[in-house]
Coordinates of C-alpha atoms in Angstrom, one line a residue:
M5 CA 0.0 0.0 0.0
H6 CA 1.3 3.4 -1.0
Y7 CA 1.2 5.7 2.1
L8 CA 2.7 9.0 1.1
S9 CA 4.2 10.8 -1.9
A10 CA 6.3 14.0 -1.6
E11 CA 6.6 15.7 -5.0
G12 CA 8.9 18.7 -5.5
L13 CA 8.6 20.1 -2.0
S14 CA 10.3 23.4 -1.4
K15 CA 10.5 25.6 1.7
S16 CA 12.3 28.9 2.5
Y17 CA 12.5 31.2 5.4
G18 CA 12.9 34.7 4.0
I19 CA 15.4 34.5 1.1
Q20 CA 17.1 31.4 2.6
P21 CA 15.9 28.2 1.0
L22 CA 15.8 25.2 3.4
F23 CA 15.2 22.6 0.7
Q24 CA 14.1 22.6 -2.9
G25 CA 12.3 20.0 -5.1
L26 CA 12.4 17.2 -2.5
T27 CA 10.7 14.0 -4.0
F28 CA 10.4 10.7 -2.2
H29 CA 7.7 8.0 -1.6
I30 CA 6.7 6.0 1.5
Q31 CA 5.3 2.5 1.2
Q32 CA 3.5 0.5 3.9
G33 CA 6.0 -1.0 6.4
N34 CA 8.9 1.4 5.5
K35 CA 10.9 2.7 8.4
I36 CA 12.7 5.7 7.0
A37 CA 15.3 8.0 8.5
L38 CA 15.7 11.5 7.2
V39 CA 19.4 12.3 7.1
A40 CA 20.8 15.8 6.6
R41 CA 23.0 18.4 8.2
N42 CA 21.7 20.6 11.0
G43 CA 19.8 23.6 9.6
S44 CA 18.6 21.7 6.5
G45 CA 14.9 21.9 7.5
K46 CA 14.4 18.3 8.7
S47 CA 11.9 19.3 11.5
T48 CA 10.1 21.6 9.1
L49 CA 9.8 18.8 6.5
L50 CA 8.3 16.5 9.2
K51 CA 5.7 19.1 10.0
I52 CA 4.8 19.5 6.3
L53 CA 4.4 15.7 6.0
A54 CA 2.2 15.8 9.1
G55 CA 0.1 18.7 7.7
Q56 CA 1.1 21.2 10.3
E57 CA 2.9 23.4 7.8
T58 CA 2.6 24.1 4.1
P59 CA 5.4 24.0 1.5
D60 CA 6.1 27.0 -0.6
S61 CA 5.8 24.7 -3.7
G62 CA 5.2 21.1 -4.4
K63 CA 2.6 18.6 -3.1
C64 CA 2.4 16.1 -0.3
W65 CA -0.2 13.3 -0.9
I66 CA -1.3 11.0 1.9
H67 CA -3.5 7.9 1.4
K68 CA -7.0 8.7 2.7
D69 CA -7.0 5.7 5.0
V70 CA -3.7 6.6 6.7
Q71 CA -3.7 8.4 10.0
V72 CA -0.6 10.5 10.7
I73 CA 0.8 10.7 14.2
L74 CA 3.5 13.3 14.9
F75 CA 6.0 13.0 17.8
E76 CA 7.7 16.4 18.2
Q77 CA 10.9 17.4 19.9
E78 CA 8.9 19.9 22.0
P79 CA 5.5 18.1 22.6
L80 CA 2.5 20.1 23.5
F81 CA 0.6 19.3 26.7
Q82 CA -2.2 20.6 28.8
E83 CA 0.2 21.9 31.4
S84 CA -2.1 22.1 34.4
A85 CA -3.6 18.7 33.7
S86 CA -2.3 15.4 35.1
V87 CA 0.0 13.0 33.4
L88 CA -3.0 10.6 33.3
D89 CA -5.2 13.1 31.4
N90 CA -2.4 13.9 29.0
I91 CA -1.5 10.3 28.2
F92 CA -5.0 9.1 27.8
A93 CA -6.2 11.9 25.5
Y94 CA -7.1 9.6 22.6
E95 CA -10.8 9.2 22.1
H96 CA -11.5 5.5 22.3
P97 CA -14.0 3.6 24.6
V98 CA -11.3 1.2 25.8
I99 CA -9.0 4.0 26.6
R100 CA -11.7 5.8 28.5
V101 CA -12.4 2.9 30.8
I102 CA -8.6 2.1 31.3
K103 CA -8.2 5.8 32.2
R104 CA -11.0 5.5 34.8
Y105 CA -9.5 2.3 36.1
E106 CA -6.0 3.7 36.4
A107 CA -7.3 6.9 38.1
A108 CA -9.3 4.8 40.6
C109 CA -6.3 2.7 41.4
E110 CA -4.2 5.8 41.9
A111 CA -6.8 7.2 44.3
S112 CA -7.4 3.7 46.0
D113 CA -11.2 4.2 45.3
T114 CA -12.6 0.8 45.8
D115 CA -16.1 1.5 44.4
A116 CA -14.7 3.2 41.3
I117 CA -12.3 0.3 40.8
T118 CA -15.1 -2.2 41.0
G119 CA -17.2 -0.2 38.4
A120 CA -14.2 0.1 36.1
I121 CA -13.4 -3.6 36.3
S122 CA -17.0 -4.5 35.4
E123 CA -16.9 -2.3 32.3
M124 CA -13.4 -3.5 31.3
D125 CA -14.7 -7.1 31.5
E126 CA -17.6 -6.1 29.1
L127 CA -15.2 -4.4 26.6
G128 CA -12.5 -7.0 26.9
A129 CA -10.0 -4.3 27.8
W130 CA -7.6 -6.3 29.9
D131 CA -5.2 -7.2 27.1
F132 CA -5.0 -3.5 26.2
D133 CA -4.5 -2.6 29.8
A134 CA -1.5 -5.0 30.0
K135 CA 0.0 -3.3 26.9
V136 CA -0.5 0.1 28.5
K137 CA 1.1 -1.0 31.8
Q138 CA 4.1 -2.4 29.8
I139 CA 4.6 1.0 28.0
L140 CA 4.2 3.0 31.3
G141 CA 6.6 0.6 33.1
K142 CA 9.3 0.6 30.4
L143 CA 9.2 4.4 30.3
N144 CA 9.3 4.6 34.1
I145 CA 6.0 6.5 34.4
H146 CA 4.4 5.9 37.8
H147 CA 2.9 9.0 39.4
L148 CA -0.1 9.5 37.0
D149 CA -1.7 12.2 39.3
Q150 CA 1.3 14.6 38.8
T151 CA 0.7 17.7 36.7
V152 CA 2.7 17.9 33.6
L153 CA 3.9 21.4 34.7
S154 CA 5.9 19.8 37.5
L155 CA 7.8 17.4 35.3
S156 CA 11.4 17.7 34.1
G157 CA 12.4 17.8 30.5
G158 CA 13.2 14.1 30.4
Q159 CA 10.0 13.2 32.2
R160 CA 8.0 15.3 29.7
K161 CA 9.7 13.4 26.9
R162 CA 8.7 10.0 28.4
V163 CA 5.1 11.1 28.9
A164 CA 4.9 12.3 25.3
L165 CA 6.4 9.0 24.1
A166 CA 3.9 7.0 26.2
R167 CA 1.0 9.0 24.8
T168 CA 2.2 8.4 21.2
L169 CA 2.7 4.7 21.6
I170 CA -0.6 4.3 23.4
D171 CA -2.4 6.2 20.6
I172 CA -0.8 3.8 18.1
T173 CA -2.0 0.8 20.1
F174 CA -5.6 2.0 20.0
G175 CA -5.4 3.6 16.5
P176 CA -6.5 2.4 13.1
P177 CA -4.5 -0.3 11.3
D178 CA -2.9 2.2 8.8
I179 CA -0.7 4.6 10.7
L180 CA 2.2 6.8 9.6
L181 CA 4.3 7.6 12.7
I182 CA 6.5 10.6 12.3
M183 CA 9.1 11.1 15.0
D184 CA 11.5 14.0 15.6
E185 CA 14.5 13.0 17.7
P186 CA 12.6 10.4 19.8
T187 CA 15.7 9.3 21.8
N188 CA 16.7 12.7 23.2
H189 CA 16.6 12.6 27.0
L190 CA 16.2 8.8 27.1
D191 CA 18.7 6.6 28.8
L192 CA 20.3 3.6 27.2
D193 CA 17.9 1.0 28.5
T194 CA 14.8 3.0 27.4
T195 CA 16.3 3.7 24.0
T196 CA 17.0 0.0 23.5
W197 CA 13.5 -0.9 24.4
L198 CA 12.1 1.8 22.0
Q199 CA 14.3 0.4 19.2
E200 CA 12.9 -3.1 19.8
W201 CA 9.3 -1.8 20.0
L202 CA 9.6 0.1 16.7
S203 CA 11.5 -2.7 14.9
E204 CA 8.8 -5.2 15.9
A205 CA 5.8 -2.9 15.3
E206 CA 4.0 -3.1 11.9
E207 CA 3.6 0.7 11.8
T208 CA 5.2 2.7 9.0
V209 CA 7.7 5.2 10.4
I210 CA 9.6 8.3 9.3
V211 CA 12.2 9.6 11.8
V212 CA 14.8 12.3 12.3
S213 CA 17.6 11.2 14.7
H214 CA 21.2 11.9 15.4
D215 CA 21.5 8.4 17.0
R216 CA 23.2 6.2 14.4
A217 CA 22.7 3.1 16.5
F218 CA 19.0 3.8 16.7
M219 CA 18.8 4.3 12.9
D220 CA 20.8 1.0 12.4
A221 CA 18.4 -0.9 14.6
V222 CA 15.1 0.5 13.3
C223 CA 15.4 1.9 9.8
T224 CA 15.0 0.1 6.5
N225 CA 15.4 3.1 4.2
I226 CA 17.2 6.4 4.2
V227 CA 16.2 9.7 2.6
H228 CA 19.3 11.8 2.3
I229 CA 18.9 15.6 1.9
E230 CA 22.0 17.3 0.5
A231 CA 22.5 20.5 -1.5
K232 CA 18.8 21.1 -0.8
T233 CA 17.7 18.1 -2.8
S234 CA 17.0 14.5 -1.7
E235 CA 18.1 10.9 -2.7
S236 CA 16.6 7.6 -1.4
Y237 CA 18.6 4.6 -0.3
K238 CA 17.6 1.1 0.8
G239 CA 19.0 -0.2 4.1
N240 CA 19.9 1.2 7.5
Y241 CA 22.4 4.0 8.3
S242 CA 25.5 1.7 8.1
Q243 CA 24.4 0.4 4.7
F244 CA 23.6 3.9 3.5
V245 CA 27.1 5.3 4.1
P246 CA 29.0 3.1 1.5
Q247 CA 26.1 3.5 -1.0
R248 CA 26.3 7.3 -0.7
A249 CA 30.1 7.1 -1.2
E250 CA 29.6 4.9 -4.3
R251 CA 27.1 7.3 -5.8
R252 CA 29.4 10.3 -5.2
L253 CA 32.2 8.4 -6.9
T254 CA 30.0 7.5 -9.9
R255 CA 28.9 11.2 -10.2
E256 CA 32.5 12.4 -10.1
R257 CA 33.5 9.9 -12.8
E258 CA 30.6 11.1 -15.0
L259 CA 31.6 14.7 -14.4
E260 CA 35.2 13.9 -15.3
K261 CA 34.0 12.3 -18.6
Q262 CA 32.0 15.4 -19.4
R263 CA 34.9 17.7 -18.7
A264 CA 37.2 15.6 -20.9
Y265 CA 34.6 15.6 -23.7
V266 CA 34.2 19.4 -23.4
K267 CA 38.0 19.9 -23.4
K268 CA 38.3 17.6 -26.5
E269 CA 35.6 19.6 -28.3
E270 CA 37.2 22.9 -27.4
E271 CA 40.6 21.7 -28.7
Y272 CA 39.0 20.5 -32.0
I273 CA 37.3 23.9 -32.4
R274 CA 40.5 25.8 -31.8
R275 CA 42.4 23.6 -34.3
N276 CA 39.8 24.0 -37.0
I277 CA 38.6 27.5 -36.4
A278 CA 40.1 28.7 -39.7
G279 CA 38.1 26.1 -41.6

């Protein structure tokens, strides 16, 4: 299934172009890393793909059945709301009852726990609750009644990541997950777990990361942005590096052939100019 096509995308801020004429395609199951130097507009491109910004020119087509979920470097929260309310923001009947159950457990409210258990039995929500507990446990999120405003930068990142992964768990089958620097503020154990989670997940992913080990573990394709244009490669980051070097060598050889041809023609013209 064809998820997304970017055709000739260009974006500038003032007179400074970030990128020009970017073209690439995303198929179902691809896990793509966007690779470029800092300042090349990677985060801006992700927002364009997610529909949060518009390109100056070009088009971005997304399949009508695909839901896009964007994980940003600086996620937005309801600052005065609890961690629980921010994580379980997705509108889904099973999520609503799990949220009530977790809130009741947090408050040790026996009557509320009993009511939530009854409804969870009716909805068959226990398997989903187990998945939610695994995500919260692996991300070391325990005090769900805390306000987001009281969290550190690293804790905020974990809460945003939990919200994203839970949204995916309850979302439709066709999801394009867009992630901007997901491993920032994560320790090694959590990063390793996230790598395994994304590698095993069926979701299609496009990610920006400076973590080469993460890109090696997760990504199946690379889109490289250089000189404000893009090229696509198959494989993870380590496989991309020699492929890029080979392409550069091939282009240099072609350029040398062109230069030699032009020089030969110029010499021929000079020798025969009288004729």
